[in-house]
XYZ file of C-alpha atoms in Angstrom:
561
model
C 0.004 0.118 -0.071
C 2.835 2.156 1.021
C 4.454 1.452 -1.867
C 1.652 1.964 -4.162
C 0.950 5.371 -2.437
C 4.446 6.549 -3.591
C 4.370 5.538 -6.866
C 0.670 7.179 -7.375
C 2.764 10.327 -5.733
C 5.628 10.460 -8.446
C 2.805 9.885 -10.862
C 1.947 13.337 -10.047
C 5.207 14.821 -9.076
C 6.431 13.905 -12.902
C 4.183 17.152 -15.010
C 4.646 19.443 -12.213
C 8.443 18.923 -12.177
C 8.350 18.841 -15.783
C 6.507 22.100 -16.572
C 8.379 23.548 -13.703
C 12.124 22.891 -14.844
C 10.932 23.734 -18.243
C 9.598 26.992 -18.567
C 10.190 28.380 -14.829
C 13.863 26.610 -13.930
C 15.632 26.329 -17.752
C 14.854 29.646 -19.099
C 16.401 31.436 -15.604
C 19.405 29.440 -15.701
C 19.814 30.171 -19.608
C 19.416 34.011 -18.613
C 22.123 33.647 -15.872
C 24.306 31.587 -18.710
C 23.926 34.645 -21.012
C 24.915 37.297 -18.406
C 28.622 35.621 -18.312
C 28.959 35.651 -21.860
C 30.070 38.685 -24.782
C 32.151 37.947 -27.894
C 35.494 37.253 -26.003
C 33.331 34.303 -24.603
C 32.710 33.082 -21.151
C 33.851 36.253 -18.918
C 32.340 38.677 -16.692
C 33.308 41.432 -18.585
C 29.242 42.069 -18.779
C 28.964 42.536 -15.382
C 31.832 44.563 -15.023
C 30.267 47.281 -17.537
C 27.214 47.462 -15.758
C 29.049 48.003 -12.468
C 32.027 50.153 -14.358
C 32.449 54.197 -14.374
C 31.796 54.075 -18.009
C 28.363 52.737 -17.755
C 26.598 54.831 -14.797
C 23.185 54.850 -16.664
C 23.013 50.862 -15.677
C 24.263 51.856 -11.990
C 21.567 55.348 -12.017
C 18.752 53.160 -13.150
C 19.203 50.245 -10.690
C 19.072 52.788 -7.852
C 16.205 54.467 -9.271
C 14.321 51.659 -9.278
C 15.213 50.522 -5.423
C 14.574 53.785 -4.295
C 10.969 54.471 -6.535
C 10.233 50.986 -5.175
C 11.058 51.854 -1.334
C 9.459 55.255 -1.673
C 6.212 53.680 -3.403
C 5.943 50.934 -0.412
C 6.150 54.299 2.106
C 3.494 56.471 -0.053
C 1.149 53.349 -0.814
C 1.365 51.964 3.034
C 0.305 56.128 4.497
C -2.733 55.903 2.079
C -4.046 52.347 2.650
C -3.648 51.369 6.328
C -5.276 54.461 7.218
C -7.899 53.917 5.071
C -8.387 50.097 6.340
C -8.689 51.250 10.150
C -10.988 54.275 8.990
C -13.611 52.221 7.645
C -12.776 48.889 9.566
C -12.916 50.810 13.082
C -15.208 53.149 12.528
C -19.100 53.409 11.413
C -20.691 56.619 9.502
C -22.830 57.431 7.007
C -22.095 56.263 3.543
C -19.092 53.882 5.034
C -20.071 50.883 3.143
C -20.015 52.540 -0.198
C -16.720 54.546 0.465
C -14.997 51.406 1.624
C -15.748 49.829 -1.926
C -15.195 52.769 -3.764
C -11.665 52.236 -2.459
C -10.460 49.233 -4.606
C -11.537 51.152 -7.725
C -8.019 51.304 -8.425
C -7.714 47.379 -8.956
C -9.881 47.477 -12.274
C -7.554 49.809 -13.554
C -4.824 48.150 -16.053
C -1.593 49.805 -14.937
C -1.047 50.986 -19.150
C -4.333 52.197 -18.916
C -4.046 54.267 -15.435
C -0.292 55.738 -16.696
C -2.711 57.230 -19.992
C -5.303 58.253 -17.838
C -2.973 60.535 -15.407
C -1.217 61.757 -18.505
C -4.368 63.449 -19.587
C -5.539 64.301 -16.260
C -2.580 66.069 -14.456
C 0.413 66.302 -17.430
C 1.531 69.201 -18.898
C -1.281 69.392 -21.127
C -3.863 68.007 -18.778
C -7.180 68.329 -18.120
C -7.086 69.441 -14.468
C -3.969 71.908 -14.790
C -5.577 73.674 -17.838
C -8.919 74.094 -16.216
C -6.790 75.792 -12.880
C -5.042 77.836 -15.184
C -7.766 79.150 -17.168
C -10.170 79.125 -14.003
C -7.403 81.127 -12.220
C -6.234 83.421 -14.843
C -2.661 82.281 -14.884
C 0.002 82.187 -17.777
C 1.402 79.135 -16.841
C -0.536 75.341 -15.537
C -0.100 75.707 -11.818
C 1.450 71.969 -11.696
C 2.213 69.310 -13.688
C 2.812 65.522 -13.271
C 5.863 63.937 -14.524
C 9.565 62.372 -13.596
C 9.874 60.584 -10.376
C 6.854 62.652 -8.825
C 4.635 61.272 -11.539
C 5.673 57.670 -11.065
C 5.370 58.039 -7.195
C 1.716 59.442 -7.763
C 0.860 56.697 -10.066
C 2.127 54.030 -7.765
C 0.680 55.124 -5.035
C -2.775 55.474 -6.718
C -2.617 52.164 -8.091
C -0.775 50.190 -5.382
C -2.082 51.149 -2.231
C -5.130 48.489 -2.254
C -2.790 46.021 -1.644
C -2.106 47.609 2.110
C -5.776 48.412 2.041
C -7.069 45.189 1.301
C -4.688 42.886 3.385
C -5.030 45.530 6.647
C -8.849 45.464 6.115
C -8.798 42.130 5.818
C -6.488 41.305 9.319
C -8.151 43.911 11.137
C -12.003 42.067 10.672
C -10.298 38.970 11.785
C -8.701 40.092 15.069
C -10.493 39.343 18.364
C -11.460 42.794 19.808
C -11.367 41.385 23.586
C -7.392 41.530 23.330
C -7.195 45.079 22.937
C -10.318 45.864 25.364
C -7.690 43.412 27.755
C -5.318 46.286 27.176
C -7.289 49.275 27.446
C -9.131 47.514 31.262
C -5.216 47.319 32.421
C -4.839 51.219 31.909
C -2.521 50.818 28.167
C -3.221 54.181 26.303
C -4.616 54.034 22.540
C -0.767 54.728 21.708
C 0.499 51.499 23.632
C -2.267 49.417 22.590
C -1.506 50.008 19.010
C 2.212 49.913 19.250
C 1.880 46.392 21.509
C -1.308 44.816 20.703
C -2.498 45.904 16.927
C 0.737 46.284 15.015
C 2.263 43.001 16.222
C -1.189 41.292 14.669
C -0.795 43.515 11.953
C 2.798 42.703 10.597
C 2.027 40.000 8.546
C -0.385 41.755 6.444
C 1.732 44.582 5.952
C 4.714 42.753 5.077
C 2.579 40.838 2.446
C 1.212 44.210 1.615
C 4.805 45.640 1.142
C 6.410 42.786 -0.589
C 3.506 42.808 -2.986
C 4.018 46.718 -4.063
C 8.188 46.519 -3.840
C 7.524 43.788 -6.497
C 5.733 45.506 -8.488
C 7.290 48.703 -8.351
C 10.276 47.249 -9.440
C 8.934 45.591 -12.500
C 6.694 49.036 -13.287
C 7.116 49.382 -17.009
C 4.415 51.586 -17.990
C 4.874 54.673 -15.635
C 8.481 54.961 -16.324
C 7.904 54.625 -20.119
C 5.316 56.971 -20.298
C 5.494 59.891 -17.598
C 9.475 59.432 -17.086
C 10.868 61.271 -20.245
C 14.885 60.879 -19.625
C 14.528 58.669 -16.374
C 15.571 55.639 -16.516
C 14.915 52.534 -14.242
C 16.294 49.153 -14.717
C 13.307 47.432 -16.133
C 13.533 50.219 -18.791
C 17.054 49.479 -19.499
C 16.383 45.839 -19.806
C 13.638 46.905 -22.836
C 16.132 49.124 -24.105
C 18.916 46.549 -24.657
C 17.091 43.791 -25.633
C 15.554 46.500 -28.357
C 19.491 47.437 -29.213
C 20.177 43.663 -29.747
C 22.321 43.806 -26.693
C 21.024 40.419 -25.099
C 24.186 39.496 -23.050
C 23.253 43.214 -21.415
C 19.931 42.429 -21.314
C 20.072 39.189 -19.192
C 23.198 40.825 -17.104
C 20.504 43.593 -16.082
C 17.232 40.949 -15.739
C 20.187 38.654 -13.379
C 20.283 42.041 -11.343
C 17.315 42.791 -10.984
C 16.185 39.646 -10.049
C 18.941 39.308 -7.315
C 17.316 42.504 -6.000
C 13.734 41.665 -5.948
C 14.498 38.081 -4.305
C 16.788 40.142 -1.592
C 13.495 41.715 -0.638
C 11.789 39.058 -0.591
C 13.965 36.812 1.464
C 14.701 40.018 4.104
C 10.976 41.052 4.525
C 10.398 36.995 5.268
C 13.252 36.678 7.782
C 11.655 39.990 9.038
C 8.194 38.573 9.494
C 9.431 35.124 11.033
C 11.522 37.034 13.996
C 8.442 36.848 15.907
C 5.077 34.497 16.124
C 2.186 36.172 15.024
C -0.523 34.104 15.977
C -3.296 34.742 18.500
C -5.805 32.629 20.799
C -9.410 34.534 19.509
C -12.918 33.048 20.304
C -13.667 33.554 16.391
C -15.450 36.908 17.083
C -14.825 39.703 14.524
C -13.689 43.595 14.949
C -16.432 45.457 16.098
C -17.167 49.632 14.327
C -17.067 52.449 16.670
C -20.022 54.781 16.044
C -18.720 58.446 15.224
C -20.943 60.358 17.343
C -19.932 63.853 17.135
C -21.726 65.615 14.082
C -19.003 67.845 13.262
C -16.209 65.099 12.741
C -19.304 62.323 11.202
C -19.956 65.467 8.292
C -16.218 65.905 7.752
C -15.342 61.995 7.272
C -18.280 61.959 4.726
C -16.971 64.762 2.956
C -13.707 63.814 2.771
C -15.092 60.194 1.492
C -16.968 62.346 -1.039
C -14.074 63.927 -2.497
C -12.210 60.820 -1.974
C -14.470 59.193 -4.483
C -14.486 61.818 -7.084
C -10.496 61.481 -7.021
C -10.541 57.755 -7.458
C -13.176 57.814 -10.113
C -11.684 60.837 -12.230
C -9.044 58.340 -14.141
C -11.718 56.132 -14.688
C -14.000 58.841 -16.415
C -11.480 60.433 -18.042
C -10.710 57.373 -20.272
C -14.722 57.113 -20.707
C -14.741 60.500 -21.784
C -11.719 60.318 -23.967
C -12.801 57.377 -26.146
C -15.582 59.324 -27.270
C -13.572 61.903 -28.944
C -13.311 61.035 -32.414
C -9.778 60.822 -33.619
C -8.142 64.538 -35.543
C -10.830 66.548 -33.573
C -8.539 67.155 -30.398
C -5.148 68.491 -31.642
C -4.112 71.592 -30.812
C -6.666 72.354 -28.760
C -6.856 72.373 -24.792
C -9.981 70.589 -24.432
C -11.997 67.971 -26.531
C -15.241 69.451 -28.238
C -16.674 66.917 -30.260
C -17.858 63.460 -29.179
C -19.733 60.389 -30.452
C -19.134 56.571 -30.620
C -17.539 56.737 -33.846
C -14.689 55.026 -31.891
C -16.601 52.049 -30.549
C -18.390 51.931 -33.940
C -14.749 50.957 -35.553
C -14.338 48.441 -32.771
C -17.209 46.641 -33.598
C -16.918 46.739 -37.370
C -13.543 46.538 -38.233
C -11.734 43.479 -38.262
C -8.138 44.771 -37.672
C -9.150 47.241 -34.989
C -10.897 44.442 -33.198
C -7.950 42.146 -33.835
C -6.203 42.802 -30.082
C -9.325 42.718 -28.261
C -10.109 39.386 -29.507
C -5.998 38.184 -29.103
C -6.361 39.415 -25.524
C -9.252 37.269 -24.759
C -7.634 34.401 -26.480
C -4.120 34.711 -25.223
C -6.106 35.229 -21.397
C -8.346 32.248 -22.050
C -5.510 29.854 -22.962
C -2.961 31.121 -20.405
C -5.653 31.070 -17.609
C -6.905 27.552 -18.364
C -3.366 26.120 -18.172
C -3.082 28.100 -14.953
C -6.350 26.306 -13.778
C -5.503 22.685 -14.508
C -1.693 23.125 -13.429
C -2.138 25.362 -10.628
C -4.816 22.858 -9.100
C -2.267 20.001 -9.845
C 0.202 21.266 -8.516
C -1.321 22.821 -5.155
C -2.826 19.060 -4.711
C 0.696 17.739 -4.183
C 2.286 20.898 -2.631
C -0.006 20.643 0.657
C -1.462 16.684 0.532
C 1.055 14.531 -0.685
C 4.442 13.565 0.985
C 7.701 13.417 -0.780
C 11.375 14.461 -0.793
C 11.985 17.853 -2.057
C 8.747 19.468 -1.351
C 10.484 22.755 -0.192
C 12.567 23.186 -3.275
C 9.302 22.625 -5.814
C 7.721 25.198 -3.924
C 10.155 27.634 -4.213
C 10.216 27.145 -8.200
C 6.886 27.821 -7.482
C 6.878 30.643 -6.469
C 9.577 31.968 -8.794
C 7.929 33.564 -11.460
C 6.225 35.629 -8.759
C 9.960 36.931 -6.897
C 10.680 37.942 -10.798
C 9.717 41.139 -12.555
C 7.867 40.642 -15.258
C 10.368 42.428 -17.426
C 13.058 39.449 -16.087
C 10.316 36.780 -17.071
C 9.914 37.870 -20.504
C 13.510 38.320 -21.073
C 14.245 34.858 -19.836
C 11.877 33.649 -22.314
C 13.413 35.623 -25.065
C 16.944 34.037 -24.555
C 15.408 30.135 -23.789
C 13.137 29.945 -26.645
C 14.914 32.312 -29.502
C 16.228 28.403 -31.101
C 14.896 24.847 -31.025
C 15.366 22.950 -27.611
C 13.610 20.038 -26.297
C 11.116 21.940 -24.412
C 9.853 23.485 -27.538
C 9.105 19.782 -29.382
C 12.334 21.327 -32.087
C 10.210 24.973 -32.806
C 11.313 28.212 -32.070
C 8.882 29.744 -29.971
C 10.016 33.744 -29.924
C 8.299 35.400 -32.814
C 5.027 32.939 -32.992
C 1.959 33.211 -31.506
C 2.503 31.061 -28.320
C 5.133 32.871 -26.629
C 2.259 35.171 -24.884
C 0.139 32.650 -23.628
C 3.177 31.345 -22.459
C 4.607 34.219 -20.786
C 0.863 34.985 -19.182
C 0.946 31.146 -18.082
C 4.638 31.310 -16.313
C 3.573 35.017 -14.740
C 0.601 34.019 -12.959
C 0.978 30.459 -11.994
C 1.650 31.803 -7.986
C -1.441 33.065 -7.846
C -3.669 29.890 -8.754
C -1.314 27.746 -6.623
C -1.383 30.132 -3.496
C -5.027 30.567 -3.363
C -5.933 27.004 -4.117
C -3.434 26.037 -1.009
C -5.054 27.900 1.349
C -8.488 26.438 0.637
C -6.830 23.011 0.326
C -5.095 23.107 3.726
C -8.161 23.400 5.381
C -9.491 20.345 3.900
C -9.636 17.891 6.763
C -7.403 14.470 5.439
C -10.718 12.154 6.880
C -12.508 12.792 4.008
C -10.640 11.674 1.383
C -9.596 8.891 3.743
C -13.372 7.737 3.896
C -13.954 8.107 -0.082
C -11.244 5.648 -0.431
C -12.465 3.154 2.005
C -15.892 3.069 0.457
C -14.072 2.284 -2.723
C -13.559 5.812 -4.697
C -10.617 5.746 -7.246
C -8.429 9.092 -6.876
C -9.856 10.563 -10.196
C -13.689 9.953 -8.680
C -12.910 11.277 -5.498
C -10.741 14.391 -6.710
C -13.448 15.107 -9.085
C -16.659 14.785 -6.970
C -15.191 15.366 -3.108
C -12.081 17.603 -2.991
C -12.540 20.092 -5.749
C -16.137 21.193 -5.111
C -14.694 22.087 -1.683
C -11.745 23.852 -2.757
C -13.717 25.791 -6.033
C -13.942 29.144 -4.310
C -10.094 29.450 -3.630
C -9.271 28.124 -6.825
C -11.996 30.597 -8.302
C -9.836 33.627 -6.746
C -6.813 32.635 -8.411
C -8.107 31.658 -11.494
C -10.124 34.860 -11.979
C -7.193 37.026 -10.613
C -4.915 35.552 -13.240
C -7.497 36.399 -16.014
C -7.907 39.915 -14.923
C -3.616 40.285 -14.863
C -3.391 38.373 -18.384
C -6.162 41.139 -19.693
C -4.046 43.814 -18.867
C -0.588 42.912 -18.881
C 1.949 45.119 -20.517
C 5.756 44.412 -19.837
C 5.956 41.056 -20.654
C 3.484 41.408 -23.919
C 5.826 44.843 -25.128
C 8.697 42.010 -24.863
C 7.673 39.360 -26.674
C 3.962 40.388 -28.961
C 4.301 39.861 -32.870
C 2.470 41.686 -35.420
C -0.171 38.699 -35.363
C -0.973 38.358 -31.766
C -0.152 41.983 -30.000
C -3.051 42.007 -27.047
C -5.023 45.362 -26.212
C -2.560 47.222 -24.485
C 0.451 46.893 -27.003
C -2.543 48.805 -29.623
C -3.348 51.186 -26.771
C 0.892 51.761 -27.178
C 0.625 51.763 -30.782
C -2.505 54.071 -30.452
C -0.813 57.138 -28.401
C 2.271 57.396 -30.679
C 0.088 57.883 -33.418
C -1.768 60.095 -31.123
C -5.033 58.496 -31.624
C -6.134 59.400 -28.307
C -9.854 58.516 -28.520
C -8.981 54.789 -30.118
C -6.305 54.579 -27.271
C -9.030 55.468 -24.519
C -11.704 53.316 -26.563
C -9.304 50.389 -26.151
C -8.706 50.982 -22.522
C -12.813 51.010 -21.731
C -12.499 47.632 -23.449
C -9.913 46.628 -20.600
C -11.379 48.154 -17.964
C -15.164 46.437 -18.777
C -14.054 43.227 -18.890
C -11.467 43.464 -15.673
C -14.811 44.772 -14.240
C -16.689 42.023 -15.474
C -14.851 39.144 -14.172
C -14.597 40.869 -10.731
C -18.213 41.140 -10.421
C -19.022 37.365 -11.957
C -16.497 36.544 -9.070
C -18.484 37.991 -6.598
C -21.997 37.858 -7.793
C -22.005 34.018 -8.444
C -18.965 33.077 -6.533
C -18.986 34.625 -3.937
C -15.506 35.620 -4.321
C -14.810 39.700 -3.008
C -11.449 41.296 -4.507
C -9.532 41.372 -1.672
C -9.769 37.104 -1.332
C -8.468 37.255 -4.531
C -5.604 39.028 -3.551
């Protein structure tokens, strides 16, 4: 019986290991090997060039990436953590609506969000010019761009990570812990510092990791807002475009080392103490704000906050109604109609990027669903040597920036290999769904792990004792019980694939270009209305998926995060 169980575990492991070795480990190793090669053969010349005094742009880009990522963590936490406390600790009119509106940035893909901020707050943006005309100024009073522009966009789009994770933790904290501290004479600040903050540490660390990794991989904001300001993700792109693949590989390795180092540091910091609590299962309760002035202030601030959050979405919607060629030298658009949407749904060439995105995201997500569930089951429910190593390989695509994953695939599959069945994948349709699949493996595995770990092993044992074969019990017993966790990760993987830009810009071809690439192309041709129409399609697709996940599967956005 034991030998049969061991053979079955091995049978489940083989496809999981093969996929991870072929499409995660092998491309990473190829990039590492390529970074030590140049015209003279094997050497460390690329690293010498990177850190040498003659190539200050690479070192500057590395420093820019690190400090922008750290500042993004700081500003995102500065917004997200207080919002989580306000909406989960206090009751006031409109609280439920305001707390739901706080997650609006999650439906805004990165490229579309940057585009919205350009049109809103850039030098020729609607808000600065409106203020200029309103107050009779000669020049616009402000404009975003460079470092400040990147940080504003990052703070807007990434504070949601802190807001959601901290909110979830606050709701699970037993209020009796804080009440006991108050009864012992502790002040509010002492209770926060000694009780609440330690319990929030895992959530804050997790959100910090998400923001740091996302910021290190940020491509859209530096690409469109920063001008000559360089970050390492852009350096990789420029090296690849210029044909210097060895330097692109070196930059990818260094960017990976920085990201993984931050990951290890934050995990070490989190593991220094035990943050578990003995709880009665009672959720946190909210205190009603009774002061009329304070209550009115909270409502007023909430309304202003919702308006600010909605402005980027409304800007994209309004611009999508502007016909191409009607807004050129004018300060504000003056003509509006549905021409851009008519073209989208009637012209096959204009619809192609939308169709491509749907097909690419569907194929990648289908692979994530099947592979993620199998991998999660193996990691959680089976015992074998090397489980920790397999878990690290599964999480590697999450630790690597998107540009690095894209560069890994370029270097690994620009020639035929056993893993591509003798074909060259770079330059074909299939390279993009493969990239999306690799990028989002951890999303499905992590969300499924959380549900499988709560599943009592006795359920499977009972089914086996009644004579059920493994596939039957997995399909009829295990899968229905873990479906909420599976769907949470799967839907999030689909949402991410629809809006994916950094890997797409490195790997797309004319025949498989997705929506994000077409948005960039339309912006280059100054077709603002058509670019915004594509953006609205992306926003609508993401919003629809999140609505379906909540309505039919009971999966809220914070559970997917």
